[in-house]
JSON list of C-alpha atoms in Angstrom, two decimals:
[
{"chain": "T", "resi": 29, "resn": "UNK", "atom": "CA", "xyz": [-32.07, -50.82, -23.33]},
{"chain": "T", "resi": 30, "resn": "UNK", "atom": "CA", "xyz": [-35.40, -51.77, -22.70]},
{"chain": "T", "resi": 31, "resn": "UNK", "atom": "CA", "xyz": [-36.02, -55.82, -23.32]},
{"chain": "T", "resi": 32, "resn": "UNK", "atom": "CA", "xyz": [-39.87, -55.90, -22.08]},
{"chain": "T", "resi": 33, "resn": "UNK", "atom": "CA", "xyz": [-42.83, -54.06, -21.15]},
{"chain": "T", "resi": 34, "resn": "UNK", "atom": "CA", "xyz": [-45.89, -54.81, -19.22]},
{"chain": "T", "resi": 35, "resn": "UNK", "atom": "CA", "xyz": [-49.63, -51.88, -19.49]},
{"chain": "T", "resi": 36, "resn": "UNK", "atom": "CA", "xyz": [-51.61, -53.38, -17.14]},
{"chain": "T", "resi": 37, "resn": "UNK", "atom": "CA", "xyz": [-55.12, -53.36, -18.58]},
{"chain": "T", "resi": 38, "resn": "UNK", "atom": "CA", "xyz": [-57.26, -52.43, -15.56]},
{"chain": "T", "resi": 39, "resn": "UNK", "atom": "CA", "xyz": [-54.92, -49.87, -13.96]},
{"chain": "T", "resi": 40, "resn": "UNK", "atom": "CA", "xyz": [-52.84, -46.88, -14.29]},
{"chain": "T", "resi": 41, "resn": "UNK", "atom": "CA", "xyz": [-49.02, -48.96, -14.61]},
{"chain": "T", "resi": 42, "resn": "UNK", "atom": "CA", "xyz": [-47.21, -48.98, -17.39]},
{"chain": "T", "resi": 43, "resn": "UNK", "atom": "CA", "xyz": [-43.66, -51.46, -16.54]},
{"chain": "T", "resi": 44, "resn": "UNK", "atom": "CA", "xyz": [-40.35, -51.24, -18.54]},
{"chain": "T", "resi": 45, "resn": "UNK", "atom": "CA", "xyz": [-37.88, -53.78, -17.95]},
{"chain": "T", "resi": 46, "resn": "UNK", "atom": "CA", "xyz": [-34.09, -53.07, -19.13]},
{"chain": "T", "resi": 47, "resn": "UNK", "atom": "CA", "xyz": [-30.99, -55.33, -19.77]},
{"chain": "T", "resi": 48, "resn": "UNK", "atom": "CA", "xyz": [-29.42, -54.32, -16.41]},
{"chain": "T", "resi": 49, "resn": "UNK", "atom": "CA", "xyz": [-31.95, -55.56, -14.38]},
{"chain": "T", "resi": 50, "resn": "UNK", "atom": "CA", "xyz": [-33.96, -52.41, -13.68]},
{"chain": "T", "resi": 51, "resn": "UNK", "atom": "CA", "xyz": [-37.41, -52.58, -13.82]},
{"chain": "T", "resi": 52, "resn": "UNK", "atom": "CA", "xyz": [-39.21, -48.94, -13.86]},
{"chain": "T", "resi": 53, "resn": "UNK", "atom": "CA", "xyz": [-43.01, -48.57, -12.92]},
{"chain": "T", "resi": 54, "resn": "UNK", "atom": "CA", "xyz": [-44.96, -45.29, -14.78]},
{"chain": "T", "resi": 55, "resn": "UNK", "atom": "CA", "xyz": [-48.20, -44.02, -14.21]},
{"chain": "T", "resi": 56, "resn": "UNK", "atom": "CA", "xyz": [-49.05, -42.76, -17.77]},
{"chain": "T", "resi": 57, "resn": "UNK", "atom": "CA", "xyz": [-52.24, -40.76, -16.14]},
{"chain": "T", "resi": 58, "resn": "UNK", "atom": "CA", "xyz": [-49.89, -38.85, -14.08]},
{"chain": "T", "resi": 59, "resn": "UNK", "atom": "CA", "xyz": [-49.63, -35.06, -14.20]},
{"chain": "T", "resi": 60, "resn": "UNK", "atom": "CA", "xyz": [-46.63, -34.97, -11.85]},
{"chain": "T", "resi": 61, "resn": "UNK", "atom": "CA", "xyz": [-43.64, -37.46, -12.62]},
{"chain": "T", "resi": 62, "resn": "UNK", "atom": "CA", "xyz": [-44.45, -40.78, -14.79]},
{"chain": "T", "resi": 63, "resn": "UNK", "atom": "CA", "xyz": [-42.26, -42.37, -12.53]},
{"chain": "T", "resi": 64, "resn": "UNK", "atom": "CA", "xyz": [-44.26, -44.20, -9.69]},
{"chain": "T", "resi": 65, "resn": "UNK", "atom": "CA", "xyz": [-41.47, -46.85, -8.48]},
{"chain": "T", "resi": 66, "resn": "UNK", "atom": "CA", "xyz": [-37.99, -48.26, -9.28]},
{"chain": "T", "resi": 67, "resn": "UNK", "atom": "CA", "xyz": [-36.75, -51.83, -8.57]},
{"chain": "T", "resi": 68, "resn": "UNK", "atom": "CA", "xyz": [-34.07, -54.11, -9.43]},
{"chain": "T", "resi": 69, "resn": "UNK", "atom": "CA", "xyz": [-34.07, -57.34, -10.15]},
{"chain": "T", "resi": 70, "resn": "UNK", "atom": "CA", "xyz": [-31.34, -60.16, -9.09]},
{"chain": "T", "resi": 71, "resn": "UNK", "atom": "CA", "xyz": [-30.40, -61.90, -11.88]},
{"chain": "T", "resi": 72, "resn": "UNK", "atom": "CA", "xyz": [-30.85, -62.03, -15.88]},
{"chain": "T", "resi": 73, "resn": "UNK", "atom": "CA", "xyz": [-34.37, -59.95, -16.41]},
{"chain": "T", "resi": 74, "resn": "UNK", "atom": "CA", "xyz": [-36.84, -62.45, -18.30]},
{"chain": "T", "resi": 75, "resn": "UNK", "atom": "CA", "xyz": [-40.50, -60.79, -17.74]},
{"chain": "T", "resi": 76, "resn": "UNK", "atom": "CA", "xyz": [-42.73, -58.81, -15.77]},
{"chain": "T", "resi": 77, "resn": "UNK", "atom": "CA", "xyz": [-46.23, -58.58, -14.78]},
{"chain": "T", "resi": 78, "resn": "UNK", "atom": "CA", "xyz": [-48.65, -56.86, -12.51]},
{"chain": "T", "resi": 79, "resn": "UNK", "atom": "CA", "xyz": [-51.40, -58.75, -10.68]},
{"chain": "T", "resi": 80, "resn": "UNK", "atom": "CA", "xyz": [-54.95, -58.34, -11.61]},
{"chain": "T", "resi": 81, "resn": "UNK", "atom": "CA", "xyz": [-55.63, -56.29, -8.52]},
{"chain": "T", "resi": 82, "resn": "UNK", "atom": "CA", "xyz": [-52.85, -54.19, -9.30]},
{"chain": "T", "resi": 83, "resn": "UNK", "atom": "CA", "xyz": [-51.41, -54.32, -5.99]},
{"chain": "T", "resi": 84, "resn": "UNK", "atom": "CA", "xyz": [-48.09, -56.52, -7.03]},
{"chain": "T", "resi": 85, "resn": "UNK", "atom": "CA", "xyz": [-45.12, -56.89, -9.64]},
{"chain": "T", "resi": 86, "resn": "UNK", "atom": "CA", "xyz": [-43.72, -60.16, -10.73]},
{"chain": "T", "resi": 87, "resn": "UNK", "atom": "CA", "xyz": [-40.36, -60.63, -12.21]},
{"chain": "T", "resi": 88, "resn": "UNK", "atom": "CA", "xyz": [-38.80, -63.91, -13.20]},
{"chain": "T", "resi": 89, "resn": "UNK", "atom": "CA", "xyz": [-35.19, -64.41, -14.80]},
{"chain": "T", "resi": 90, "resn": "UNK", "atom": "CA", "xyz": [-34.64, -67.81, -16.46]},
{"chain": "T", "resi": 91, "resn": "UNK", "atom": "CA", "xyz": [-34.53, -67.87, -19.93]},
{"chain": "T", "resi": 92, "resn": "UNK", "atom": "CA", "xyz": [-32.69, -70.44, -21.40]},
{"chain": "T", "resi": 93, "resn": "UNK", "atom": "CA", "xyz": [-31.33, -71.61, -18.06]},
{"chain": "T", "resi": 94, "resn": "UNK", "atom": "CA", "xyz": [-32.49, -74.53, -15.66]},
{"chain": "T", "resi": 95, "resn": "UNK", "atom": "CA", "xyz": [-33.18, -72.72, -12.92]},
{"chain": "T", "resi": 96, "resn": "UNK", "atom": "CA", "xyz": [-35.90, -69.69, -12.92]},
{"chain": "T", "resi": 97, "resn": "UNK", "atom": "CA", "xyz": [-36.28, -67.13, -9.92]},
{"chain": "T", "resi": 98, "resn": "UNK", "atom": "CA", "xyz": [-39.35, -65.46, -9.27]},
{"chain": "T", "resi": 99, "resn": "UNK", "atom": "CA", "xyz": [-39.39, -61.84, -7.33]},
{"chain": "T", "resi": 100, "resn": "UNK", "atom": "CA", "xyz": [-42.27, -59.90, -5.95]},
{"chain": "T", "resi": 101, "resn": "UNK", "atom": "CA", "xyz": [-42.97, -56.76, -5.19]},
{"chain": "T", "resi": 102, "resn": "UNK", "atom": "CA", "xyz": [-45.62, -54.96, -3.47]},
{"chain": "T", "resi": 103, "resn": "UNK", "atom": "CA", "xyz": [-46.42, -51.45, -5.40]},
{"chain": "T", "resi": 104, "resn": "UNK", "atom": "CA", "xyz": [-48.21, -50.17, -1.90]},
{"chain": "T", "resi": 105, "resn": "UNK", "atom": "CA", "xyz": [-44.61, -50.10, -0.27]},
{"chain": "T", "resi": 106, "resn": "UNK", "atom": "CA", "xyz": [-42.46, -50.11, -3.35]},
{"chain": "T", "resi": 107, "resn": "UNK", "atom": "CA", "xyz": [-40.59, -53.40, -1.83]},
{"chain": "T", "resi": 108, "resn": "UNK", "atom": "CA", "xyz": [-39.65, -57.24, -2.31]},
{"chain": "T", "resi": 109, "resn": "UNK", "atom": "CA", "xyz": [-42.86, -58.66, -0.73]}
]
């Protein structure tokens, strides 16, 4: 199930998050496939972002843990950057 969601305000992305860790990148504008990207995430899924420039995804796990992770990716390549 989806536990977050990210609509970036200056670009086309639209970012689910889910419980398992995937994180799922639409282009709502699309005609084609929403789907732009698909990435997972190591670790308990906490929140996601998208740079202002659009160019990068965040996501952090952490929660109610001490230690917090951060992951980026770049959108350009669709990989960990």
């Amino acid at each position: 199930s989806i536990i977050n969601m990210f609509l970036s305000t200056d670009g086309p992305w639209l970012v689910t998050a889910s419980e398992n860790g995937i994180i799922r990148v639409w282009d709502p504008n699309s005609v084609g496939p929403m789907l732009a990207g698909e990435f997972r995430h190591e670790g308990v899924l906490d929140d996601v972002a998208i740079s202002p420039d659009g160019l990068y995804l965040v996501t952090s796990d952490g929660g109610m843990r001490t230690s917090y992770s951060l992951q980026v990716w770049d959108l350009r390549f669709r990989r960990a950057g």
